[in-house]
Structure formats: C-alpha cells, structure tokens
Amino acid sequence: MPYSRVSSTTALIDEGNLTQLEFLALDSTFNFADGHARQELTASQEKIIGDLPELFAQAASQPVAELERTAFANYCRLLGQHSFPLDAGRVFTCYSSSVAMEIVARSLATRTDSIALIHPTFDNIPDILRGVGLRLVPLPEDELHRRDLDPRLLDDVESVFVTTPNNPTGRVLTADRLRRLAGQCAQRGTVLILDTSFRGFDSRAFFDHYAVLEASGCRWIVIEDTGKLWPTLDLKVGWLVTSADTGLPVADIYSDILLGVSPFVLALIGRFVEDAASGGLGELHRFIAGNRRLLRSALDGLPRISFPDQESRGSVERIDLGERSSSRLVLEELCERSVFVLPCRQFCWANPAEGDNAVRVALARPTESLATGAGVMREVLARQC
Ligand SMILES: Cc1ncc(COP(=O)(O)O)c(C=O)c1O
C-alpha cells in the first residue's frame, strides 16, 4: 500500500495526502474520511441491485455508444444541465473523475505551463496538475466569489481551474460569477476548467452551466462525476466534457489511457439516474441535510467548536476546532478509537497551515454509524477543551 512509506498515523496526518489517510479508514465502521457515497441503499435502489442480472444482459446487448449517450444526457437533465453537448468528440466517459483530471492535466501540459487553481480544494487536483509539471497559482475561494479575477493573476496563467460546489467548503459559483469568469477567460483565451463532482447535492448548482459557458465563447472543460452520489460500491463514471475547440489534444490523450467504461457500469448509472429523477434525488438531499443536522447538534455547546460552512449542502462538513493547538491531537485520539475523519491541512494545498484547526467529516454514511461516531467526537473534543 502506498501509505506504508510513512511510519505512523502522526506522520501521515502531517505529511500524507488525503487519499493515504482515506486508505487507513477504508475498513473501519467509523470511516468518515473519504467523500465517496457509503450510505445504505434506499428501497428503490435496492430494487435496482436486485435487477443486476437483467441489467448485465441489457448492457451486453445494447450498443455502448447508445448507453453512454443516454446515461450522460439523463444525468445532465437531472441536474439542470440542459445545454450539454452531444457532438462527437466532446464527451469522454472515464472510469472516475480523477482519470478525467489526469487526461485534462496531460492535455494542458502539452500546450501550457501554468494554471490558477481554487484554494482550498481536494488535494488530488493540485497533485495531478503538479504531476504533469504545471505551475500552480492559488486562486483564493473568497476572491473568486467576491469579484472579477485580478487581471494580473490572469496574465500569469494560461488556464483556470474551479471546483464548484467546492470540496470541502461546499461553496457554489453563482451563474453571475460564472458568466463574469467565463467572459474574462474568453477575452484572454484562457481555458476555464470546472470540476462539478459535488453538483448533485446542491440545487444552487443546477443552473445550466453549459449554456453560460457556450454563450461566453471561452474554451472550457467540465468534469462531471456520478461517484459521490449513490452507494454503488464505487461503480461510477467521470465525464470529461469540452467546448467545440479547446485547442488541446484531449481525444488523443483519452485514447492513450482508455477505450471506454464498462457498459454494465453505464447501464447501472442509467438506472440510478432514473431513480433519482423520480424522487431519489430529493430523498438524498433530505438524507444529507438530516446527517448534517445530526452532526451539528451532537457537537452543540462544545467550547470553540464551530461549523464554518453554514450554507453548505455537500456531503461533507468541516468542523473548526478553534484554538485547540492543532487538529493533530484530535485526529490521533479519534484514530485510536477507530473514528476516521480528514485533517483540512491538505486541502489548503498552497498554505497547509490555514487548514490546521479544522477537520472534515463525510456525511454520506448510515445515520446510525454517524450518530455513534459523532458521540465519540464529542467525548474527544470535550476532553481537549
Ligand atoms: C472535487 C473532487 N474531484 C474529484 C475527486 C476524485 O474522485 P474519484 O476518487 O472518484 O476519482 C474528488 C475526490 O474526493 C473530489 O473531491
């Protein structure tokens, strides 16, 4: 396992990346680390799983291109993305959004050497971008939401990368801000890239991004992701979607890496999309909101504990630990009691100290295990007041 290179949990908390910390938690009952969907199946989702043999047969008999088109189109419609493109060569189906990221990063690296990246965000994004040799310039989230980008920042880079809704903060780029940002990118020929992996949790991100991007005339790439929404044991799809002419060799690099995603996975995702459209999405939103309330009320009244992302609807929640030295002691003690959450240091990829006093808890978990885990968190935090 890659995390074996660090000798202790403490070293991992300080030096490891988030995925290495997520490995540690994988088989724990109290795994609140990764942002993957690990809640129980709903009754109607269980029915889909009961139909797997039929789905397999359907997937084997239907043309893959048709399955791909249907799953993508229905997924986009579900989330309000009605102006999605379907032209040949503009939608690339990947095993996951990280694979889509890798393809985007490698494509960018053939033509450009610098990128502005939202700060904070999930650390595998900066890691992948750095991995292909790009120079990263932090784009502070507050600035992105407050005003137009500083022209000096735009002069310094050839592409801009924004995660919306963001992980871990849950902040959503409004239609107006996206319009302004895409306009600025169009003026300068900058490529605008959006990672919308957490879109499905937040109806404020359901406005038609493709319409806004197309109207701006900028070169753009969007990464869509089904992997955070449904408890499909990581059977998921990441879609890499591009403007008509990005000037980047996306299709060539895609073909360097994969032929396509299993039609069985596409058929399965197609059924989960249908289920979401007939009430499942609302149910999911209520479930996450319920788990968020549970966590907040379980920790209510503890000195200096706060929840900085009051508006977030995403499936993760940050807890600000106040001035309890650093989050390390809290994380170590939670680990000893088999409760795993993530430090926020690593999300702050340009300045880890900014994340020192916060941890992130995954909410897409069975409510009962979250309640027990939150009870342990309360005991640990109360002792460390
Ligand atoms: C914003 C964002 N994009 C992409 C990913 C990568 O997802 P995956 O591991 O399914 O490739 C993550 C992982 O949590 C994420 O938070």
Short mmCIF file of C-alpha atoms and ligand atoms in Angstrom, two decimals:
data_model
loop_
_atom_site.label_atom_id
_atom_site.label_comp_id
_atom_site.label_asym_id
_atom_site.label_seq_id
_atom_site.Cartn_x
_atom_site.Cartn_y
_atom_site.Cartn_z
CA MET A 1 0.00 0.00 0.00
CA PRO A 2 1.37 3.46 -0.82
CA TYR A 3 0.83 4.76 2.73
CA SER A 4 3.29 2.25 4.15
CA ARG A 5 6.07 4.69 3.33
CA VAL A 6 5.11 6.82 6.32
CA SER A 7 5.79 5.27 9.66
CA SER A 8 2.93 6.41 11.89
CA THR A 9 -0.51 7.92 11.92
CA THR A 10 1.05 11.15 13.17
CA ALA A 11 3.42 11.26 10.21
CA LEU A 12 0.54 10.54 7.88
CA ILE A 13 -1.60 13.31 9.33
CA ASP A 14 1.27 15.76 8.83
CA GLU A 15 2.80 14.51 5.60
CA GLY A 16 0.43 12.12 3.89
CA ASN A 17 -2.02 13.07 1.20
CA LEU A 18 -5.76 12.78 1.78
CA THR A 19 -6.10 9.54 -0.13
CA GLN A 20 -3.40 7.93 2.02
CA LEU A 21 -5.44 8.91 5.08
CA GLU A 22 -8.56 7.55 3.40
CA PHE A 23 -6.86 4.16 2.89
CA LEU A 24 -6.41 3.90 6.68
CA ALA A 25 -10.13 4.32 7.22
CA LEU A 26 -11.44 2.05 4.48
CA ASP A 27 -12.45 -0.93 6.55
CA SER A 28 -13.46 0.91 9.68
CA THR A 29 -17.12 1.05 10.74
CA PHE A 30 -16.49 4.67 11.58
CA ASN A 31 -14.99 5.73 8.28
CA PHE A 32 -15.96 9.39 7.91
CA ALA A 33 -12.87 10.11 5.84
CA ASP A 34 -13.42 9.75 2.09
CA GLY A 35 -16.17 11.64 0.30
CA HIS A 36 -17.45 8.58 -1.55
CA ALA A 37 -21.09 7.56 -1.11
CA ARG A 38 -21.33 4.89 1.58
CA GLN A 39 -24.86 5.34 2.87
CA GLU A 40 -27.34 2.47 2.76
CA LEU A 41 -29.26 1.84 -0.45
CA THR A 42 -32.80 3.21 -0.45
CA ALA A 43 -35.65 0.77 -1.07
CA SER A 44 -35.87 1.69 -4.76
CA GLN A 45 -32.09 1.48 -5.18
CA GLU A 46 -32.17 -1.99 -3.62
CA LYS A 47 -34.63 -2.95 -6.30
CA ILE A 48 -32.15 -1.85 -8.98
CA ILE A 49 -29.49 -4.05 -7.38
CA GLY A 50 -32.00 -6.89 -7.42
CA ASP A 51 -32.20 -6.41 -11.21
CA LEU A 52 -28.44 -6.73 -11.81
CA PRO A 53 -28.60 -9.92 -13.92
CA GLU A 54 -31.08 -8.24 -16.28
CA LEU A 55 -29.00 -5.08 -16.36
CA PHE A 56 -25.94 -7.12 -17.26
CA ALA A 57 -27.81 -8.74 -20.15
CA GLN A 58 -29.12 -5.36 -21.31
CA ALA A 59 -25.62 -3.88 -21.17
CA ALA A 60 -24.22 -6.76 -23.18
CA SER A 61 -26.82 -6.41 -25.91
CA GLN A 62 -27.07 -2.63 -26.35
CA PRO A 63 -24.54 -0.57 -28.34
CA VAL A 64 -22.12 1.09 -25.92
CA ALA A 65 -22.43 4.48 -27.63
CA GLU A 66 -26.17 4.43 -27.04
CA LEU A 67 -25.77 3.52 -23.34
CA GLU A 68 -23.19 6.27 -22.97
CA ARG A 69 -25.34 8.90 -24.64
CA THR A 70 -28.43 8.01 -22.66
CA ALA A 71 -26.67 7.90 -19.28
CA PHE A 72 -24.89 11.21 -19.91
CA ALA A 73 -27.93 13.03 -21.30
CA ASN A 74 -30.21 11.88 -18.49
CA TYR A 75 -27.60 12.70 -15.85
CA CYS A 76 -27.21 16.22 -17.26
CA ARG A 77 -31.00 16.75 -17.44
CA LEU A 78 -31.40 15.52 -13.86
CA LEU A 79 -29.04 18.26 -12.68
CA GLY A 80 -30.36 21.07 -14.89
CA GLN A 81 -27.53 20.94 -17.45
CA HIS A 82 -29.84 21.09 -20.47
CA SER A 83 -27.35 22.61 -22.93
CA PHE A 84 -24.89 19.72 -22.61
CA PRO A 85 -23.14 18.91 -25.88
CA LEU A 86 -23.59 15.59 -27.61
CA ASP A 87 -21.47 16.19 -30.71
CA ALA A 88 -18.81 13.65 -31.49
CA GLY A 89 -15.54 14.22 -29.70
CA ARG A 90 -16.86 16.45 -26.93
CA VAL A 91 -17.86 13.96 -24.21
CA PHE A 92 -15.34 11.44 -22.89
CA THR A 93 -16.53 8.80 -20.46
CA CYS A 94 -13.90 7.90 -17.86
CA TYR A 95 -13.64 5.40 -15.01
CA SER A 96 -13.66 8.23 -12.49
CA SER A 97 -13.27 11.98 -12.24
CA SER A 98 -9.60 11.55 -11.25
CA VAL A 99 -8.96 9.77 -14.54
CA ALA A 100 -10.74 12.64 -16.31
CA MET A 101 -8.49 15.05 -14.37
CA GLU A 102 -5.38 13.17 -15.42
CA ILE A 103 -6.45 13.43 -19.06
CA VAL A 104 -7.17 17.15 -18.70
CA ALA A 105 -3.84 17.73 -16.94
CA ARG A 106 -1.82 15.85 -19.54
CA SER A 107 -3.65 17.70 -22.33
CA LEU A 108 -2.95 21.08 -20.72
CA ALA A 109 0.71 20.20 -20.21
CA THR A 110 1.22 19.75 -23.97
CA ARG A 111 0.34 23.39 -24.65
CA THR A 112 0.59 25.38 -21.40
CA ASP A 113 2.70 25.56 -18.26
CA SER A 114 0.62 27.38 -15.64
CA ILE A 115 -2.81 27.20 -14.07
CA ALA A 116 -4.73 29.13 -11.42
CA LEU A 117 -6.41 26.70 -9.02
CA ILE A 118 -9.08 27.34 -6.42
CA HIS A 119 -7.77 27.33 -2.84
CA PRO A 120 -8.64 25.27 -0.83
CA THR A 121 -9.73 22.17 -2.70
CA PHE A 122 -9.33 18.38 -2.67
CA ASP A 123 -5.59 17.67 -2.82
CA ASN A 124 -5.55 15.16 -5.64
CA ILE A 125 -6.40 18.03 -8.01
CA PRO A 126 -3.20 20.01 -7.29
CA ASP A 127 -1.27 16.74 -7.08
CA ILE A 128 -2.39 15.65 -10.55
CA LEU A 129 -1.76 19.10 -12.04
CA ARG A 130 1.70 19.32 -10.44
CA GLY A 131 2.37 15.76 -11.53
CA VAL A 132 2.40 16.81 -15.18
CA GLY A 133 4.70 19.74 -14.44
CA LEU A 134 2.20 22.61 -14.38
CA ARG A 135 2.97 25.62 -12.20
CA LEU A 136 0.06 26.25 -9.84
CA VAL A 137 -1.09 29.70 -8.76
CA PRO A 138 -3.58 29.82 -5.86
CA LEU A 139 -6.97 31.36 -6.56
CA PRO A 140 -8.42 32.10 -3.10
CA GLU A 141 -12.03 30.96 -2.89
CA ASP A 142 -13.20 34.20 -1.23
CA GLU A 143 -11.78 36.30 -4.07
CA LEU A 144 -13.34 34.06 -6.69
CA HIS A 145 -16.78 34.62 -5.14
CA ARG A 146 -16.35 38.30 -4.35
CA ARG A 147 -15.19 39.92 -7.57
CA ASP A 148 -13.73 39.51 -11.06
CA LEU A 149 -10.33 37.87 -11.19
CA ASP A 150 -7.36 40.17 -10.84
CA PRO A 151 -6.05 40.78 -14.38
CA ARG A 152 -2.53 40.24 -13.02
CA LEU A 153 -3.50 36.71 -11.99
CA LEU A 154 -4.97 36.06 -15.42
CA ASP A 155 -1.84 37.45 -17.08
CA ASP A 156 0.20 34.96 -15.08
CA VAL A 157 -1.61 31.76 -16.16
CA GLU A 158 -2.99 30.06 -19.24
CA SER A 159 -5.85 28.19 -17.58
CA VAL A 160 -8.12 28.48 -14.55
CA PHE A 161 -9.47 25.56 -12.53
CA VAL A 162 -12.50 25.89 -10.24
CA THR A 163 -14.24 23.21 -8.16
CA THR A 164 -17.95 24.04 -7.78
CA PRO A 165 -19.54 23.12 -5.43
CA ASN A 166 -16.18 23.08 -3.75
CA ASN A 167 -14.80 20.33 -1.55
CA PRO A 168 -14.56 20.81 1.43
CA THR A 169 -16.36 24.18 1.75
CA GLY A 170 -19.47 23.43 -0.32
CA ARG A 171 -19.36 26.91 -1.89
CA VAL A 172 -21.13 27.20 -5.23
CA LEU A 173 -20.15 29.57 -8.04
CA THR A 174 -23.28 31.58 -8.92
CA ALA A 175 -24.49 31.91 -12.52
CA ASP A 176 -23.50 35.56 -12.50
CA ARG A 177 -19.97 34.85 -11.25
CA LEU A 178 -19.54 32.01 -13.75
CA ARG A 179 -20.67 34.35 -16.55
CA ARG A 180 -18.14 37.00 -15.50
CA LEU A 181 -15.33 34.47 -15.07
CA ALA A 182 -16.03 32.80 -18.43
CA GLY A 183 -16.15 36.27 -20.03
CA GLN A 184 -12.73 37.14 -18.61
CA CYS A 185 -11.35 33.81 -19.86
CA ALA A 186 -12.87 34.37 -23.31
CA GLN A 187 -11.21 37.79 -23.59
CA ARG A 188 -7.77 36.39 -22.86
CA GLY A 189 -8.00 32.97 -24.49
CA THR A 190 -7.65 31.30 -21.06
CA VAL A 191 -9.02 27.75 -20.74
CA LEU A 192 -11.64 27.51 -17.98
CA ILE A 193 -11.99 24.13 -16.26
CA LEU A 194 -14.76 23.23 -13.82
CA ASP A 195 -14.85 20.19 -11.55
CA THR A 196 -18.52 19.74 -10.68
CA SER A 197 -18.17 16.38 -8.88
CA PHE A 198 -20.35 17.56 -5.98
CA ARG A 199 -23.02 19.27 -8.12
CA GLY A 200 -25.69 16.64 -7.46
CA PHE A 201 -26.02 17.62 -3.79
CA ASP A 202 -26.79 21.26 -4.33
CA SER A 203 -29.67 22.64 -6.40
CA ARG A 204 -27.94 26.05 -6.41
CA ALA A 205 -25.50 24.43 -8.88
CA PHE A 206 -28.33 23.21 -11.13
CA PHE A 207 -28.40 26.31 -13.36
CA ASP A 208 -27.36 25.47 -16.89
CA HIS A 209 -23.56 25.83 -16.77
CA TYR A 210 -23.19 24.68 -20.39
CA ALA A 211 -25.44 27.50 -21.60
CA VAL A 212 -23.36 30.06 -19.69
CA LEU A 213 -20.05 28.63 -20.93
CA GLU A 214 -21.18 28.37 -24.54
CA ALA A 215 -22.53 31.94 -24.53
CA SER A 216 -19.20 33.27 -23.23
CA GLY A 217 -17.23 31.94 -26.18
CA CYS A 218 -14.38 30.79 -23.92
CA ARG A 219 -12.55 27.49 -24.25
CA TRP A 220 -13.85 25.28 -21.46
CA ILE A 221 -13.75 21.82 -19.92
CA VAL A 222 -16.21 20.43 -17.36
CA ILE A 223 -15.68 17.28 -15.29
CA GLU A 224 -18.94 15.65 -14.18
CA ASP A 225 -18.90 12.78 -11.68
CA THR A 226 -21.53 10.26 -10.58
CA GLY A 227 -19.22 8.84 -7.91
CA LYS A 228 -20.18 10.99 -4.94
CA LEU A 229 -23.95 10.50 -5.09
CA TRP A 230 -25.03 6.89 -4.94
CA PRO A 231 -23.77 3.94 -2.89
CA THR A 232 -22.79 1.85 -5.92
CA LEU A 233 -19.59 0.44 -4.36
CA ASP A 234 -17.51 2.80 -6.48
CA LEU A 235 -19.05 1.70 -9.78
CA LYS A 236 -19.11 5.19 -11.23
CA VAL A 237 -18.35 7.38 -14.19
CA GLY A 238 -16.45 10.64 -14.64
CA TRP A 239 -17.41 12.60 -17.75
CA LEU A 240 -14.93 14.93 -19.37
CA VAL A 241 -16.90 17.44 -21.46
CA THR A 242 -15.30 20.10 -23.67
CA SER A 243 -16.10 23.16 -25.76
CA ALA A 244 -16.02 22.62 -29.52
CA ASP A 245 -12.42 23.70 -29.86
CA THR A 246 -10.22 23.57 -26.78
CA GLY A 247 -7.01 23.59 -28.79
CA LEU A 248 -5.92 20.69 -26.58
CA PRO A 249 -5.26 17.06 -27.59
CA VAL A 250 -7.94 15.67 -25.25
CA ALA A 251 -9.15 12.94 -27.62
CA ASP A 252 -5.61 11.69 -28.28
CA ILE A 253 -4.71 11.57 -24.61
CA TYR A 254 -8.01 9.89 -23.73
CA SER A 255 -7.13 7.18 -26.24
CA ASP A 256 -3.66 6.83 -24.68
CA ILE A 257 -5.38 5.85 -21.44
CA LEU A 258 -8.65 4.03 -22.07
CA LEU A 259 -11.06 2.64 -24.61
CA GLY A 260 -14.14 3.30 -22.54
CA VAL A 261 -16.09 2.44 -19.41
CA SER A 262 -17.88 -0.87 -18.87
CA PRO A 263 -21.37 -0.84 -20.44
CA PHE A 264 -22.56 -2.58 -17.29
CA VAL A 265 -21.50 0.43 -15.20
CA LEU A 266 -23.19 2.75 -17.70
CA ALA A 267 -26.43 0.76 -17.53
CA LEU A 268 -26.29 0.76 -13.73
CA ILE A 269 -25.67 4.51 -13.57
CA GLY A 270 -28.53 4.98 -16.04
CA ARG A 271 -30.90 3.24 -13.63
CA PHE A 272 -29.68 5.27 -10.64
CA VAL A 273 -30.25 8.44 -12.65
CA GLU A 274 -33.84 7.36 -13.43
CA ASP A 275 -34.42 6.58 -9.78
CA ALA A 276 -33.02 9.97 -8.76
CA ALA A 277 -35.30 11.70 -11.27
CA SER A 278 -38.35 10.04 -9.80
CA GLY A 279 -37.82 11.28 -6.25
CA GLY A 280 -34.48 9.75 -5.27
CA LEU A 281 -32.55 13.00 -5.57
CA GLY A 282 -34.87 14.82 -3.17
CA GLU A 283 -34.60 11.88 -0.79
CA LEU A 284 -30.78 12.07 -0.98
CA HIS A 285 -30.82 15.81 -0.26
CA ARG A 286 -33.04 15.27 2.79
CA PHE A 287 -30.79 12.43 3.97
CA ILE A 288 -27.61 14.54 3.79
CA ALA A 289 -29.36 17.51 5.44
CA GLY A 290 -30.51 15.18 8.25
CA ASN A 291 -26.99 13.83 8.80
CA ARG A 292 -25.61 17.38 8.81
CA ARG A 293 -28.13 18.43 11.49
CA LEU A 294 -27.26 15.32 13.50
CA LEU A 295 -23.52 16.08 13.47
CA ARG A 296 -24.01 19.74 14.33
CA SER A 297 -26.36 19.00 17.19
CA ALA A 298 -24.15 16.18 18.53
CA LEU A 299 -21.32 18.70 18.96
CA ASP A 300 -23.54 21.59 20.01
CA GLY A 301 -22.39 23.60 23.02
CA LEU A 302 -18.76 22.44 22.95
CA PRO A 303 -16.48 25.42 23.58
CA ARG A 304 -14.90 26.95 20.46
CA ILE A 305 -16.32 24.36 18.09
CA SER A 306 -17.97 25.83 15.01
CA PHE A 307 -19.15 24.87 11.54
CA PRO A 308 -17.69 27.36 9.07
CA ASP A 309 -19.73 26.24 6.07
CA GLN A 310 -23.19 27.22 7.25
CA GLU A 311 -24.58 27.29 3.70
CA SER A 312 -23.06 24.02 2.53
CA ARG A 313 -25.32 21.30 1.18
CA GLY A 314 -22.49 18.98 0.11
CA SER A 315 -21.90 15.53 1.53
CA VAL A 316 -19.00 16.68 3.70
CA GLU A 317 -18.85 19.03 6.68
CA ARG A 318 -15.91 20.99 8.06
CA ILE A 319 -15.57 21.40 11.81
CA ASP A 320 -13.48 24.29 13.04
CA LEU A 321 -11.77 23.18 16.24
CA GLY A 322 -10.97 26.67 17.46
CA GLU A 323 -7.74 27.15 19.34
CA ARG A 324 -7.12 23.56 20.36
CA SER A 325 -3.46 23.82 19.29
CA SER A 326 -3.82 21.82 16.07
CA SER A 327 -6.17 19.20 14.75
CA ARG A 328 -3.47 16.54 15.06
CA LEU A 329 -4.19 15.53 18.66
CA VAL A 330 -7.89 15.32 17.92
CA LEU A 331 -7.27 13.18 14.85
CA GLU A 332 -4.86 10.89 16.70
CA GLU A 333 -7.27 10.29 19.53
CA LEU A 334 -10.16 9.71 17.13
CA CYS A 335 -7.98 7.24 15.20
CA GLU A 336 -7.21 5.35 18.41
CA ARG A 337 -10.94 4.95 18.87
CA SER A 338 -11.35 3.84 15.23
CA VAL A 339 -13.12 7.02 14.14
CA PHE A 340 -11.61 8.45 10.97
CA VAL A 341 -12.06 11.99 9.68
CA LEU A 342 -9.74 14.05 7.49
CA PRO A 343 -7.48 16.92 8.52
CA CYS A 344 -8.05 20.11 6.48
CA ARG A 345 -4.33 20.91 6.12
CA GLN A 346 -4.04 19.02 2.86
CA PHE A 347 -7.00 20.82 1.27
CA CYS A 348 -5.06 24.06 1.72
CA TRP A 349 -2.56 22.97 -0.90
CA ALA A 350 -0.72 26.32 -1.13
CA ASN A 351 -0.64 27.04 2.60
CA PRO A 352 -1.37 23.95 4.74
CA ALA A 353 -1.24 25.94 8.00
CA GLU A 354 -4.55 27.58 7.00
CA GLY A 355 -6.24 24.21 7.47
CA ASP A 356 -4.55 23.32 10.75
CA ASN A 357 -7.51 23.93 13.02
CA ALA A 358 -10.18 22.10 11.07
CA VAL A 359 -11.24 18.58 10.18
CA ARG A 360 -13.67 17.27 7.55
CA VAL A 361 -16.37 14.72 8.23
CA ALA A 362 -18.07 12.71 5.44
CA LEU A 363 -21.86 12.73 5.76
CA ALA A 364 -22.81 10.15 3.12
CA ARG A 365 -22.81 7.38 5.72
CA PRO A 366 -25.51 5.36 7.53
CA THR A 367 -27.11 7.69 10.08
CA GLU A 368 -26.65 5.23 12.93
CA SER A 369 -22.88 4.97 12.46
CA LEU A 370 -22.61 8.75 12.10
CA ALA A 371 -24.52 9.17 15.38
CA THR A 372 -22.16 6.80 17.20
CA GLY A 373 -19.08 8.40 15.60
CA ALA A 374 -20.33 11.89 16.48
CA GLY A 375 -20.73 10.73 20.10
CA VAL A 376 -17.06 9.70 20.15
CA MET A 377 -16.09 13.03 18.52
CA ARG A 378 -17.95 14.85 21.29
CA GLU A 379 -16.11 12.96 24.04
CA VAL A 380 -12.71 13.55 22.42
CA LEU A 381 -13.36 17.24 21.78
CA ALA A 382 -14.79 17.80 25.25
CA ARG A 383 -11.62 16.36 26.81
CA GLN A 384 -9.43 18.60 24.68
CA CYS A 385 -11.19 21.85 25.55
C1 LIG B 1 -13.76 17.73 -6.10
C2 LIG B 1 -13.26 16.34 -6.36
N1 LIG B 1 -12.99 15.98 -7.63
C3 LIG B 1 -12.54 14.75 -7.91
C4 LIG B 1 -12.34 13.81 -6.92
C5 LIG B 1 -11.84 12.44 -7.28
O1 LIG B 1 -12.84 11.48 -7.28
P1 LIG B 1 -12.52 9.96 -7.64
O2 LIG B 1 -11.73 9.44 -6.49
O3 LIG B 1 -13.85 9.29 -7.73
O4 LIG B 1 -11.79 9.94 -8.90
C6 LIG B 1 -12.63 14.13 -5.61
C7 LIG B 1 -12.46 13.13 -4.56
O5 LIG B 1 -12.98 13.24 -3.47
C8 LIG B 1 -13.09 15.44 -5.32
O6 LIG B 1 -13.36 15.81 -4.07
#
